[in-house]
Coordinates of C-alpha atoms in Angstrom, one line a residue:
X272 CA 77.8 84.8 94.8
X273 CA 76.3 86.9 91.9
X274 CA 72.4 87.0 91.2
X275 CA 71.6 86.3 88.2
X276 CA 70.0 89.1 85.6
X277 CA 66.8 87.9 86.5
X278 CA 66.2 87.5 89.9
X279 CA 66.4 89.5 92.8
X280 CA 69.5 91.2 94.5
X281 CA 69.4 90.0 98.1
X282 CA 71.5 92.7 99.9
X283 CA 72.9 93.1 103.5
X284 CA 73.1 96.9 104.4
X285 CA 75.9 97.9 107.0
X286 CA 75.7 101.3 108.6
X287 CA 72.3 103.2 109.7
X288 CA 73.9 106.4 109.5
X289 CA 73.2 109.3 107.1
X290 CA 74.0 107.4 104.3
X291 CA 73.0 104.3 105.5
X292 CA 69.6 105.6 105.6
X293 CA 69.7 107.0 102.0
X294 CA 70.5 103.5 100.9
X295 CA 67.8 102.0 103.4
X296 CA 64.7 103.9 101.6
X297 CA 66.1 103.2 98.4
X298 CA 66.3 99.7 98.3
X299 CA 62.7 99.4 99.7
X300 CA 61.8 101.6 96.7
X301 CA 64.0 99.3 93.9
X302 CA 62.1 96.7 92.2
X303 CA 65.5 94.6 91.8
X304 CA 66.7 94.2 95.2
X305 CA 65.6 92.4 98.5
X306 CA 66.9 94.4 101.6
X307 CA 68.1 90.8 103.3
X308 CA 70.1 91.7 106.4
X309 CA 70.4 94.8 108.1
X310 CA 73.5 94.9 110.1
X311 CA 74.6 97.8 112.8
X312 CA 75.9 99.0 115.9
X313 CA 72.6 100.3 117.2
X314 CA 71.2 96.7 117.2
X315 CA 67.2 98.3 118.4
X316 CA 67.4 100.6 115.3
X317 CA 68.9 97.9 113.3
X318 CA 65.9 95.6 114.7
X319 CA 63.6 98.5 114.0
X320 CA 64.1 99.2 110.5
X321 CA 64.4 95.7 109.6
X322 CA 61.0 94.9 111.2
X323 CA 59.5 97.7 108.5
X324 CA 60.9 95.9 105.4
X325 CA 57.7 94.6 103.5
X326 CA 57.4 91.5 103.9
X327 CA 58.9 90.5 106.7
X328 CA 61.5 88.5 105.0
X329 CA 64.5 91.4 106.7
X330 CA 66.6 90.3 110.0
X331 CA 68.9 92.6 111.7
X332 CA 72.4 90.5 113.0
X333 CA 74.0 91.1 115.3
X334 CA 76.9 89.4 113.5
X335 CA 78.5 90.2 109.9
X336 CA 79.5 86.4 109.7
X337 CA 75.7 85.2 110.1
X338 CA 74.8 87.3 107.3
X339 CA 77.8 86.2 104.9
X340 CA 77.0 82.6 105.5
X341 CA 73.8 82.9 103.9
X342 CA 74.1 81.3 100.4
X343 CA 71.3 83.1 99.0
X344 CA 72.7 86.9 99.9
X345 CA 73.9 88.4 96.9
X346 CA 75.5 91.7 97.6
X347 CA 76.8 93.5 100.5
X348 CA 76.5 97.5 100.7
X349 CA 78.7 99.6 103.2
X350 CA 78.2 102.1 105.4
X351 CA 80.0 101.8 108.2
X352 CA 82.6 104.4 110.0
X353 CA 85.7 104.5 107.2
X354 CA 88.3 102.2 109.5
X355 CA 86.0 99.6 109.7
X356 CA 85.5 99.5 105.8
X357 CA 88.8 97.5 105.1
X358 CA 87.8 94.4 107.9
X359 CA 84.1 94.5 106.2
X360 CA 84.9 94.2 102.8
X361 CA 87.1 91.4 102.7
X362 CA 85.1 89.6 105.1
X363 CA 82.3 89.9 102.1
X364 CA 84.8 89.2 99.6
X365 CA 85.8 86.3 101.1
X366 CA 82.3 85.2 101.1
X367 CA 81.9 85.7 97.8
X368 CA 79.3 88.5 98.1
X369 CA 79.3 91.8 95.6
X370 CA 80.6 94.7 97.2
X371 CA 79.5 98.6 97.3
X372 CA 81.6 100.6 99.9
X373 CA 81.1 104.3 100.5
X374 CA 83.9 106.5 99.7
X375 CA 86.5 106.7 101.1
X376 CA 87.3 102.8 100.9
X377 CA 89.9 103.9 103.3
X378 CA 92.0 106.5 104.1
X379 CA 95.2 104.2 103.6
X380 CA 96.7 102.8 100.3
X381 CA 97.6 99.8 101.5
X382 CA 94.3 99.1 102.4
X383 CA 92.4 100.3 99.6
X384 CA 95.1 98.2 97.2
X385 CA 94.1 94.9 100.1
X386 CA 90.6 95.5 99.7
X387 CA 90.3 95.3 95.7
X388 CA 93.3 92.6 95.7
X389 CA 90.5 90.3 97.7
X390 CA 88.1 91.2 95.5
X391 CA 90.0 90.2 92.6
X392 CA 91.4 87.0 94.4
X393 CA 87.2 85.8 95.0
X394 CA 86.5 87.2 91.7
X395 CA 83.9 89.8 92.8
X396 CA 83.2 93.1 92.1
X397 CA 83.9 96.4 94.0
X398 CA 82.0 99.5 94.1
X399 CA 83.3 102.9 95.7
X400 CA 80.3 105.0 96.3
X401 CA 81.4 108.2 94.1
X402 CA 77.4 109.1 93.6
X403 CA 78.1 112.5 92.0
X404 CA 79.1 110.3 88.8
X405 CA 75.8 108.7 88.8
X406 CA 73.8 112.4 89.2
X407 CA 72.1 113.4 85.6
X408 CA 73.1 116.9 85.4
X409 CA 76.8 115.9 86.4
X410 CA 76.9 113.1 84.1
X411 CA 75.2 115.1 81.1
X412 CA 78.0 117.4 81.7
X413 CA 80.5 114.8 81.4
X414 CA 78.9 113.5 78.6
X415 CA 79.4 116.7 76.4
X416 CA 83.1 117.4 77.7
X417 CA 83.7 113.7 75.9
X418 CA 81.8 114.5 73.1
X419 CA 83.4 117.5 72.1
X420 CA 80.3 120.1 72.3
X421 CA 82.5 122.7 73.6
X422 CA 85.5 121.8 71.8
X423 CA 89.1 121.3 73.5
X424 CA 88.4 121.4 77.5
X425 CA 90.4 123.9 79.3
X426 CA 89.3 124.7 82.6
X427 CA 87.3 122.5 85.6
X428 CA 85.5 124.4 88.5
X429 CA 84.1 122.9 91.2
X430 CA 82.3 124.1 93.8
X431 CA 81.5 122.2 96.9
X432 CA 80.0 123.7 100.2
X433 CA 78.7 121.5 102.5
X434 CA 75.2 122.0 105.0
X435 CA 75.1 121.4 107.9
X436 CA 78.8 121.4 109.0
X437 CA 79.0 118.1 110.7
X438 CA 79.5 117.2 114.1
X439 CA 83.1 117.0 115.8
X440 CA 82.2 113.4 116.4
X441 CA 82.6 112.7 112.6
X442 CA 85.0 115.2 111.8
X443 CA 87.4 113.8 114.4
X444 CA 87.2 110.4 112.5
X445 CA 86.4 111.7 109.2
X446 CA 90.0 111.6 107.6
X447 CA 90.4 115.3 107.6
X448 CA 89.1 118.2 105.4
X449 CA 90.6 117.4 102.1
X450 CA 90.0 113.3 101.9
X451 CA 86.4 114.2 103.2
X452 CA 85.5 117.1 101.6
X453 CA 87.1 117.0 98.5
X454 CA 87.4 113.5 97.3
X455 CA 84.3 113.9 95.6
X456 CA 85.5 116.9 93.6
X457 CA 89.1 115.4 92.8
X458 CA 87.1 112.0 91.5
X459 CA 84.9 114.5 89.1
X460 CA 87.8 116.4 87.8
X461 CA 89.2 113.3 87.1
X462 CA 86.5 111.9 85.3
X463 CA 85.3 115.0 83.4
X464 CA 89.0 115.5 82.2
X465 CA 89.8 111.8 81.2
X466 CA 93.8 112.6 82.7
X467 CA 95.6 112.3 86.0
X468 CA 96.7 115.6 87.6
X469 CA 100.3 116.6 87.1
X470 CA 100.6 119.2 89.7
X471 CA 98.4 119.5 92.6
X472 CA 98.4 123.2 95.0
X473 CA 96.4 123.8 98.0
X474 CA 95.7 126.4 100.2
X475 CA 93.4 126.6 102.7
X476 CA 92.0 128.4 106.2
X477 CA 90.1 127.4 108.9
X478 CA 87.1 129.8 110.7
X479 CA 85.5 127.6 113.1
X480 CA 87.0 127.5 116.5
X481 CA 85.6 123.9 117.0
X482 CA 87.8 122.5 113.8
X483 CA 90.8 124.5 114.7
X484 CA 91.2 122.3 117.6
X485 CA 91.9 119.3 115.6
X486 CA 93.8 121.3 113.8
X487 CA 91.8 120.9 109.9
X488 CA 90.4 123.3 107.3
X489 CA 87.3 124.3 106.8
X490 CA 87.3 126.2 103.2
X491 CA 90.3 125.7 100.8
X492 CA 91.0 126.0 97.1
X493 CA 92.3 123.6 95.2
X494 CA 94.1 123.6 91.6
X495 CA 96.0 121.6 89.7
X496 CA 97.1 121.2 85.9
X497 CA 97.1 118.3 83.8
X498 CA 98.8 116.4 80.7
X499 CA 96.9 118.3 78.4
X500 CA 97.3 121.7 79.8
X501 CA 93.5 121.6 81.6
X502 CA 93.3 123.5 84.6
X503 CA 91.2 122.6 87.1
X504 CA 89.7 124.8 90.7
X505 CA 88.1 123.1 93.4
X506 CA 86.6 125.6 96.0
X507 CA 85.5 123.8 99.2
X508 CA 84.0 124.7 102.2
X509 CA 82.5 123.0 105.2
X510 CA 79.2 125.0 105.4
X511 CA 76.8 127.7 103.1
X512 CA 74.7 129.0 105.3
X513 CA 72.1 129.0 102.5
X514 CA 71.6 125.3 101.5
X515 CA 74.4 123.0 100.4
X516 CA 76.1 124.3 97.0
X517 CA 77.1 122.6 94.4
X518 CA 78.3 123.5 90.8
X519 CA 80.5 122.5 88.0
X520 CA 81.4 124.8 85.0
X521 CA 83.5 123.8 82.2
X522 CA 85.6 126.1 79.5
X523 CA 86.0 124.8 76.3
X524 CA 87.9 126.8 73.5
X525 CA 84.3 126.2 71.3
X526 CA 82.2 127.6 74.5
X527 CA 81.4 126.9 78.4
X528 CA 79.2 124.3 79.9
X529 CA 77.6 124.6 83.4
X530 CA 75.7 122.3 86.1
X531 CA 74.2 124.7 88.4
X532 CA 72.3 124.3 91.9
X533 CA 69.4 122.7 93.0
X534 CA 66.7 124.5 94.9
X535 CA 63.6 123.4 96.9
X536 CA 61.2 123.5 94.6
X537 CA 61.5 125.8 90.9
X538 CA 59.3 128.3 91.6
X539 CA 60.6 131.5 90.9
X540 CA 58.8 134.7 92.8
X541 CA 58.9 138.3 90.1
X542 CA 57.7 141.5 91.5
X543 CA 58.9 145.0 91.8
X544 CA 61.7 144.2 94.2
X545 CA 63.1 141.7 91.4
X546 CA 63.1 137.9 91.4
X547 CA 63.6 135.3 94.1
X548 CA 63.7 131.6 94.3
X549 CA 63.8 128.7 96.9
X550 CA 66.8 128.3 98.9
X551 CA 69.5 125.4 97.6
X552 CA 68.6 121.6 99.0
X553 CA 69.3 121.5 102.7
X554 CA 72.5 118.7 102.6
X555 CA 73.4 116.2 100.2
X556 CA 70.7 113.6 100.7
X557 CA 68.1 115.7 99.0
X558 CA 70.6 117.3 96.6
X559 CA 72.0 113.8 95.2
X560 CA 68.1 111.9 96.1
X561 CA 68.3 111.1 92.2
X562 CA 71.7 110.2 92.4
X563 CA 71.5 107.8 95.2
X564 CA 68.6 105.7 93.3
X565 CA 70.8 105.5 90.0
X566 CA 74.3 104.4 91.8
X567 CA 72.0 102.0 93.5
X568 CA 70.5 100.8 90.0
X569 CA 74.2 100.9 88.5
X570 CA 75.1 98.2 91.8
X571 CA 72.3 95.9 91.1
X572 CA 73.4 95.7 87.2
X573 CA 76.7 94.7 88.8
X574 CA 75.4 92.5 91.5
X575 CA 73.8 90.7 88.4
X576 CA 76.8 90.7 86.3
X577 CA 75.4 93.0 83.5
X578 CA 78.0 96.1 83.6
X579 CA 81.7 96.7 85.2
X580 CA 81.7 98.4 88.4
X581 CA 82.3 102.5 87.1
X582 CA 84.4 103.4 89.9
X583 CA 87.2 100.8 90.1
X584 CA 90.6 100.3 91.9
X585 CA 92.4 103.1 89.7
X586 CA 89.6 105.5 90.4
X587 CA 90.0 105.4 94.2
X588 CA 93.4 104.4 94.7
X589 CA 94.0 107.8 92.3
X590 CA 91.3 110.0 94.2
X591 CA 93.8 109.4 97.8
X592 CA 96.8 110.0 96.4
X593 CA 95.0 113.5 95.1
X594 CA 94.0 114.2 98.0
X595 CA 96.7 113.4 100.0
X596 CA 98.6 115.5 97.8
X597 CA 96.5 118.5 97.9
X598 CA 96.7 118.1 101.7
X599 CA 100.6 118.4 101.8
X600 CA 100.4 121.1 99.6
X601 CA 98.0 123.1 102.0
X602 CA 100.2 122.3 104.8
X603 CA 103.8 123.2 102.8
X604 CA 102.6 126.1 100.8
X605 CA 104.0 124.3 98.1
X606 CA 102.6 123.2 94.6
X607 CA 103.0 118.9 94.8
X608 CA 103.5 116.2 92.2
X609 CA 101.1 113.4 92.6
X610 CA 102.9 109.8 92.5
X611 CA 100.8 107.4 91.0
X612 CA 103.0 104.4 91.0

């Protein structure tokens, strides 16, 4: 059931997580949505949290179904563990419900092509949560790339390290380094060069003792050419012990175009010893705090039938098989071809 474009989004959160709280405080701060249902494995926090909704007018469930009987709930945000995803979001689908999912959607194709085919069957729309797309120095980037303000676009750098490095509990059901890590990168390349990769090489190491033993990486480059001849670097790394890093530049034949860090605050300190600024944002909740509240913006506009969804089936279905591939090619030492079919 869609909400019309002027009334309220009535929305069941799943997942109290990291993420799960980012969405949480923002749709207590967003004018267009009603936080409905709050629905999670910690059933006292769940309880908790929903008890602090204004208004009272929040329940925490115990069970998905209760919620997605409810003819007046509109829209259905997940953050749940990844393997549950697949279960969730056809369960809302079926229900008629908008969807937003966290990436990734799942780590399998099959699923991710079952998940959008019920969305498509019940005629409702699915979001991945691919936030950097939705972050205004990122998408200003973007923005100039398409417009031509550096002319033709030849080389993509990303730069991704992550803070803190998580805990083995996630990483051991996280998917692994590069569907984790890197999705988000692979999905920005993507977008920033309009094309699909057409060769995908990986290499990577691994210096914590702790991810060893499940035998993943925990820093690897990534490159990869394209239709057009654009190459593109991803440099990834599972922590920077100064703040969490990230940065996009952009060579164009007609100049470069750069998305730098975020610090703490901007102060900048200028003595005699030189000049020194705030350290980066501590992890991605505070780096992406203005990202969050504009995906979450973008999902009501959805949720009310205003705009298409602007990560869709192609986007995530492509953003696996990227990975996957760049996975392989760390493994093999060997440059891969992406199969998109």
């Amino acid at each position: 059931m869609s909400a019309s474009s002027s009334s309220v989004v009535n929305v069941l959160l799943c997942g109290l997580g990291r993420i799960g709280t980012v969405h949480y405080k923002n749709l207590l701060s967003n004018a267009r949505a009603h936080l409905r249902y709050i629905f999670d494995v910690d059933q006292a926090r769940a309880e908790e949290l929903a008890a602090a909704v204004p208004g009272g007018k929040c329940r925490a469930v115990s069970s998905l179904a209760e919620a997605l009987a409810d003819p007046e709930l509109h829209a259905v945000i997940v953050c749940t563990p990844t393997a549950s995803h697949t279960e969730i979001i056809i369960a809302a689908a079926k229900a008629k419900k908008t969807i937003m999912c966290e990436k990734p959607i799942s780590l399998h194709l099959d699923e991710i092509d079952q998940c959008f085919a019920a969305a498509k069957e019940n005629n409702v729309p699915l979001l991945c949560g691919f936030q950097r797309r939705h972050d205004p120095s990122f998408a200003a980037l973007q923005k100039a790339v398409k417009e031509g303000k550096i002319g033709t676009c030849q080389v993509i750098k990303t730069c991704s390290r992550d803070n803190p490095v998580p805990s083995v509990a996630f990483l051991k059901i996280s998917g692994g380094f590069f569907h984790d890590c890197a999705s988000h990168d692979i999905d920005v390349c993507r977008w920033i060069s309009g094309e699909d990769p057409i060769s995908v090489y990986a290499t990577g190491s691994c210096f914590r003792s702790e991810i060893k033993e499940l035998d993943d990486f925990d820093t690897a480059v990534i490159v990869s050419k394209y239709p057009s001849g654009i190459l593109s670097s991803i440099d990834i790394s599972r922590k920077a012990t100064y703040g969490y890093d990230q940065r996009i530049e952009v060579l164009g034949d007609g100049g470069m175009l750069t998305a730098d860090n975020r610090a703490t605050t901007t102060v900048i300190l200028s003595d005699e010893r030189g000049h020194a600024k705030d350290v980066n944002c501590y992890s991605f909740p505070q780096r992406y705090v203005e990202a969050y509240a504009i995906e979450l913006n973008h999902f009501m506009d959805v949720a009310q039938g205003l705009v298409e969804p602007m990560v869709n089936h192609a986007d995530c279905r492509k953003a696996a098989i990227i990975a996957e591939a760049a996975e392989q090619s760390a493994k093999t030492g060997v440059p891969v071809v992406p199969k998109f079919d």
